[in-house]
Amino acid sequence: DAMVIQNPRYQVTQFGKPVTLSCSQTLNHNVMYWYQQKSSQAPKLLFHYYDKDFNNEADTPDNFQSRRPNTSFCFLDIRSPGLGDAAMYLCATSRDEEEQFFGPGTRLTVL
Amino acid sequence: SQQGEEDPQALSIQEGENATMNCSYKTSINNLQWYRQNSGRGLVHLILIRSNEREKHSGRLRVTLDTSKKSSSLLITASRAADTASYFCATDEGNKLIFGTGTLLAVQP
C-alpha cells in the first residue's frame, strides 16, 4: 500500500545531542511537510518542500533543519535539542495543494 | 499562526449518541478539512469541504460549512467506542494547513 513511513517511531536523545528523524513516501507526492505537535496541542508546521524548493516557517527555530535528497525521502535534523523540543514530529505529503497524508509520527524524548 | 478554534475542547458521550464538534476560523479559505488523531498516532484525513460547498457527507460523518460565519461543524452519527480520538479542523493557506485546537472525543461503551 502507498504510504508515508516515519523512522524511528520513538527517539530518545540527550540534551544538545543532534538527532535526525526520517520520512519516506511511496505516494510519489511532490510536497513534503514536517509538523511539530506538543502534548494536547495542534500540529504546527515547521517547514515544507514543494518539489525541491524549501519553505521555512517564520517562527521555526534555527535549531531545526531539513533535507530532501530525492522525491521519496525527507529528513528533519535537530542540531541541539533542548527540553522544549520534546514532541511528536509528523511528516506529511501531498500532491500540490491537495489532501495531505500523514505518517504515524516520531515521538522525541529529550533527556 | 493558529487559524481555527474548536469547541468543545472535550466531549464525552455514550455509544450510539451523536457527537457534534465546531470549528471557527479567521480568514478566507479555499477549503476546510477535518482530521482524526488517535492517541499518540498520526493524523488521518476524514473529509474536505470546499468553500463553495455547504454540506458534505461521508459514511457516518456530516460536515457543514458556513463561510459567512467562518465556521464549520463535524457531526458523527451513531458513535462507536472506536471513534474515541482527537478531531482537528484545518484550513488551507496555500500549501500550508493551519490546524484548530482540536476536540477530544471520548465515546463510552
PDB file of C-alpha atoms in Angstrom, chain A residues 5 11 33 38-39 57 59 77 79 99:
ATOM      1  CA  ILE A   5       6.672   5.990   6.731  1.00  0.00           C
ATOM      2  CA  GLN A  11      13.559   8.529  19.571  1.00  0.00           C
ATOM      3  CA  TYR A  33       5.897  18.660   5.255  1.00  0.00           C
ATOM      4  CA  LYS A  38       3.351  19.089  21.533  1.00  0.00           C
ATOM      5  CA  SER A  39       1.151  17.359  24.047  1.00  0.00           C
ATOM      6  CA  GLU A  57       8.020  28.993   8.541  1.00  0.00           C
ATOM      7  CA  ASP A  59       8.819  31.128  13.580  1.00  0.00           C
ATOM      8  CA  ASP A  77      17.612  17.492  11.730  1.00  0.00           C
ATOM      9  CA  ARG A  79      21.063  20.341  15.768  1.00  0.00           C
ATOM     10  CA  GLU A  99      -5.178  16.474   0.680  1.00  0.00           C
TER      11      GLU A  99
END
